[in-house]
mmCIF file of C-alpha atoms in Angstrom:
data_model
loop_
_atom_site.group_PDB
_atom_site.id
_atom_site.type_symbol
_atom_site.label_atom_id
_atom_site.label_comp_id
_atom_site.label_asym_id
_atom_site.label_seq_id
_atom_site.Cartn_x
_atom_site.Cartn_y
_atom_site.Cartn_z
ATOM 1 C CA MET A 1 99.012 118.305 131.749
ATOM 2 C CA VAL A 2 97.912 121.596 129.855
ATOM 3 C CA ASN A 3 95.027 121.878 128.043
ATOM 4 C CA LEU A 4 96.731 121.878 124.222
ATOM 5 C CA ASN A 5 93.348 123.353 122.665
ATOM 6 C CA ASN A 6 93.415 126.484 124.575
ATOM 7 C CA ALA A 7 97.157 126.757 125.751
ATOM 8 C CA TYR A 8 98.899 126.735 122.169
ATOM 9 C CA LYS A 9 95.932 127.964 119.778
ATOM 10 C CA GLY A 10 97.630 129.380 116.452
ATOM 11 C CA LYS A 11 101.236 128.239 117.705
ATOM 12 C CA LEU A 12 101.025 124.652 116.497
ATOM 13 C CA LYS A 13 101.579 124.020 112.939
ATOM 14 C CA LYS A 14 98.531 122.090 111.398
ATOM 15 C CA SER A 15 99.136 118.562 109.762
ATOM 16 C CA GLY A 16 95.939 117.460 108.778
ATOM 17 C CA GLY A 17 95.315 114.713 111.542
ATOM 18 C CA ILE A 18 94.748 111.168 111.407
ATOM 19 C CA PHE A 19 92.250 111.414 108.430
ATOM 20 C CA SER A 20 94.607 112.866 106.282
ATOM 21 C CA LEU A 21 97.076 110.024 107.032
ATOM 22 C CA LEU A 22 94.363 107.614 106.564
ATOM 23 C CA LEU A 23 93.625 108.573 103.106
ATOM 24 C CA ILE A 24 97.256 108.879 102.321
ATOM 25 C CA TRP A 25 97.706 105.185 103.664
ATOM 26 C CA ALA A 26 94.721 103.975 101.478
ATOM 27 C CA GLY A 27 95.849 105.494 98.611
ATOM 28 C CA ILE A 28 99.384 103.980 98.869
ATOM 29 C CA PHE A 29 98.006 100.455 99.578
ATOM 30 C CA GLY A 30 95.691 100.704 96.885
ATOM 31 C CA ILE A 31 98.373 101.735 94.365
ATOM 32 C CA ILE A 32 100.689 98.531 95.762
ATOM 33 C CA ALA A 33 97.261 96.235 95.165
ATOM 34 C CA ILE A 34 96.759 97.610 91.862
ATOM 35 C CA ALA A 35 100.296 97.187 90.803
ATOM 36 C CA VAL A 36 100.634 93.719 92.540
ATOM 37 C CA TYR A 37 97.570 92.617 90.830
ATOM 38 C CA GLY A 38 98.672 93.900 87.224
ATOM 39 C CA TYR A 39 102.133 92.473 87.804
ATOM 40 C CA THR A 40 101.095 89.087 88.832
ATOM 41 C CA GLY A 41 97.583 88.434 87.408
ATOM 42 C CA ASN A 42 96.721 86.636 90.626
ATOM 43 C CA ILE A 43 93.946 87.884 92.873
ATOM 44 C CA GLU A 44 95.062 86.221 95.732
ATOM 45 C CA ALA A 45 98.467 87.650 95.771
ATOM 46 C CA VAL A 46 96.466 91.106 96.780
ATOM 47 C CA GLY A 47 95.630 88.976 100.045
ATOM 48 C CA GLY A 48 98.983 89.708 101.115
ATOM 49 C CA VAL A 49 98.839 93.306 100.410
ATOM 50 C CA PHE A 50 96.046 93.566 102.491
ATOM 51 C CA LEU A 51 97.618 91.912 105.423
ATOM 52 C CA ALA A 52 100.688 94.521 105.247
ATOM 53 C CA ALA A 53 98.208 97.301 105.014
ATOM 54 C CA ALA A 54 96.393 95.989 108.156
ATOM 55 C CA ILE A 55 99.565 95.625 110.057
ATOM 56 C CA SER A 56 100.796 99.297 108.906
ATOM 57 C CA PHE A 57 97.777 100.469 110.128
ATOM 58 C CA VAL A 58 97.886 99.085 113.457
ATOM 59 C CA ILE A 59 101.362 100.409 113.854
ATOM 60 C CA MET A 60 100.128 103.909 112.425
ATOM 61 C CA LEU A 61 97.114 104.307 115.021
ATOM 62 C CA TYR A 62 99.434 103.278 117.735
ATOM 63 C CA GLN A 63 102.127 105.981 116.884
ATOM 64 C CA ALA A 64 98.922 108.445 116.673
ATOM 65 C CA ALA A 65 97.566 107.406 119.654
ATOM 66 C CA GLY A 66 99.894 109.079 122.470
ATOM 67 C CA SER A 67 100.415 112.213 123.485
ATOM 68 C CA TYR A 68 103.027 114.060 125.178
ATOM 69 C CA GLU A 69 105.239 117.247 125.856
ATOM 70 C CA GLY A 70 107.883 118.557 128.098
ATOM 71 C CA ARG A 71 111.189 120.716 127.789
ATOM 72 C CA ILE A 72 114.607 119.170 126.134
ATOM 73 C CA ILE A 73 117.008 119.201 128.713
ATOM 74 C CA GLU A 74 119.751 117.287 126.907
ATOM 75 C CA ILE A 75 120.602 116.459 123.175
ATOM 76 C CA LYS A 76 123.210 113.320 123.014
ATOM 77 C CA LYS A 77 124.508 110.806 120.371
ATOM 78 C CA GLU A 78 124.338 107.264 121.043
ATOM 79 C CA ASP A 79 125.802 104.363 119.057
ATOM 80 C CA VAL A 80 122.988 101.950 118.327
ATOM 81 C CA TYR A 81 123.649 98.495 117.229
ATOM 82 C CA VAL A 82 121.245 97.686 114.415
ATOM 83 C CA SER A 83 121.092 94.142 112.827
ATOM 84 C CA ASP A 84 120.438 93.618 109.354
ATOM 85 C CA ASP A 85 121.018 90.446 107.090
ATOM 86 C CA ASP A 86 125.031 91.005 107.059
ATOM 87 C CA GLY A 87 124.987 90.762 110.634
ATOM 88 C CA GLY A 88 124.188 94.030 111.648
ATOM 89 C CA SER A 89 126.154 97.144 112.386
ATOM 90 C CA THR A 90 126.641 100.026 114.925
ATOM 91 C CA GLU A 91 124.829 103.623 114.010
ATOM 92 C CA THR A 92 125.110 106.625 115.442
ATOM 93 C CA LYS A 93 121.571 108.238 116.457
ATOM 94 C CA VAL A 94 121.163 111.577 118.120
ATOM 95 C CA PHE A 95 118.390 111.511 120.932
ATOM 96 C CA ALA A 96 116.820 114.280 122.459
ATOM 97 C CA ILE A 97 116.147 113.963 126.450
ATOM 98 C CA ILE A 98 112.947 115.498 127.387
ATOM 99 C CA GLN A 99 111.650 116.236 130.916
ATOM 100 C CA LYS A 100 107.932 116.166 131.091
ATOM 101 C CA PRO A 101 106.055 118.619 133.414
ATOM 102 C CA ASP A 102 105.516 115.707 136.172
ATOM 103 C CA GLY A 103 109.272 115.397 136.331
ATOM 104 C CA LYS A 104 109.603 112.401 134.555
ATOM 105 C CA ILE A 105 112.128 111.713 131.765
ATOM 106 C CA MET A 106 111.988 110.406 127.955
ATOM 107 C CA LYS A 107 114.310 109.827 125.286
ATOM 108 C CA LEU A 108 112.974 110.535 121.797
ATOM 109 C CA GLU A 109 115.021 109.956 118.807
ATOM 110 C CA MET A 110 115.534 113.238 116.872
ATOM 111 C CA GLY A 111 115.642 111.954 113.349
ATOM 112 C CA TYR A 112 115.490 114.895 111.117
ATOM 113 C CA ASN A 113 114.405 117.788 113.556
ATOM 114 C CA ASN A 114 116.579 120.728 114.203
ATOM 115 C CA TRP A 115 115.429 121.113 117.900
ATOM 116 C CA LYS A 116 118.153 122.577 120.400
ATOM 117 C CA VAL A 117 118.146 122.272 124.304
ATOM 118 C CA GLY A 118 115.352 124.343 125.793
ATOM 119 C CA ASP A 119 112.755 123.786 123.143
ATOM 120 C CA TYR A 120 109.210 122.831 124.640
ATOM 121 C CA ILE A 121 108.124 119.704 122.544
ATOM 122 C CA VAL A 122 104.413 118.703 121.735
ATOM 123 C CA LYS A 123 103.031 115.705 120.578
ATOM 124 C CA LYS A 124 98.973 115.785 120.229
ATOM 125 C CA SER A 125 96.975 112.528 120.261
ATOM 126 C CA GLY A 126 96.078 111.874 116.609
ATOM 127 C CA GLU A 127 99.264 113.323 115.252
ATOM 128 C CA ILE A 128 102.339 111.196 114.402
ATOM 129 C CA ASN A 129 105.457 113.578 115.024
ATOM 130 C CA PRO A 130 105.870 116.041 117.627
ATOM 131 C CA VAL A 131 106.573 119.663 117.202
ATOM 132 C CA ALA A 132 108.496 122.631 119.012
ATOM 133 C CA VAL A 133 106.138 125.388 120.435
ATOM 134 C CA GLN A 134 106.952 128.362 122.150
ATOM 135 C CA LYS A 135 106.434 128.544 125.617
#
């Protein structure tokens, strides 16, 4: 694996890292806790907000912990079944097929990224979203 600290120096967009995410997370759940207490007047209801905050924090750490990199070799659309209260539906999602330097293939949902075939994607540990870099 390439040492990202030296190889992409100055090429990666800084997003603030895990500390800024933690501050944003704490601020959002602080506001929600105050709103719940203000609406219900019940301090015990804030316990539910704390539980939701703890669960979301674990999920956020899990997403930020991993790191990977690779080149996009294909972009394809797939119909994905999404269940909901009405029984579910099929949505079309766009996936990037990425080949890692070790030859392994991974599939990554593109979301709103404007990546194209040939882009090199890097996801650093501590960051939530991968970015395309010049390589």
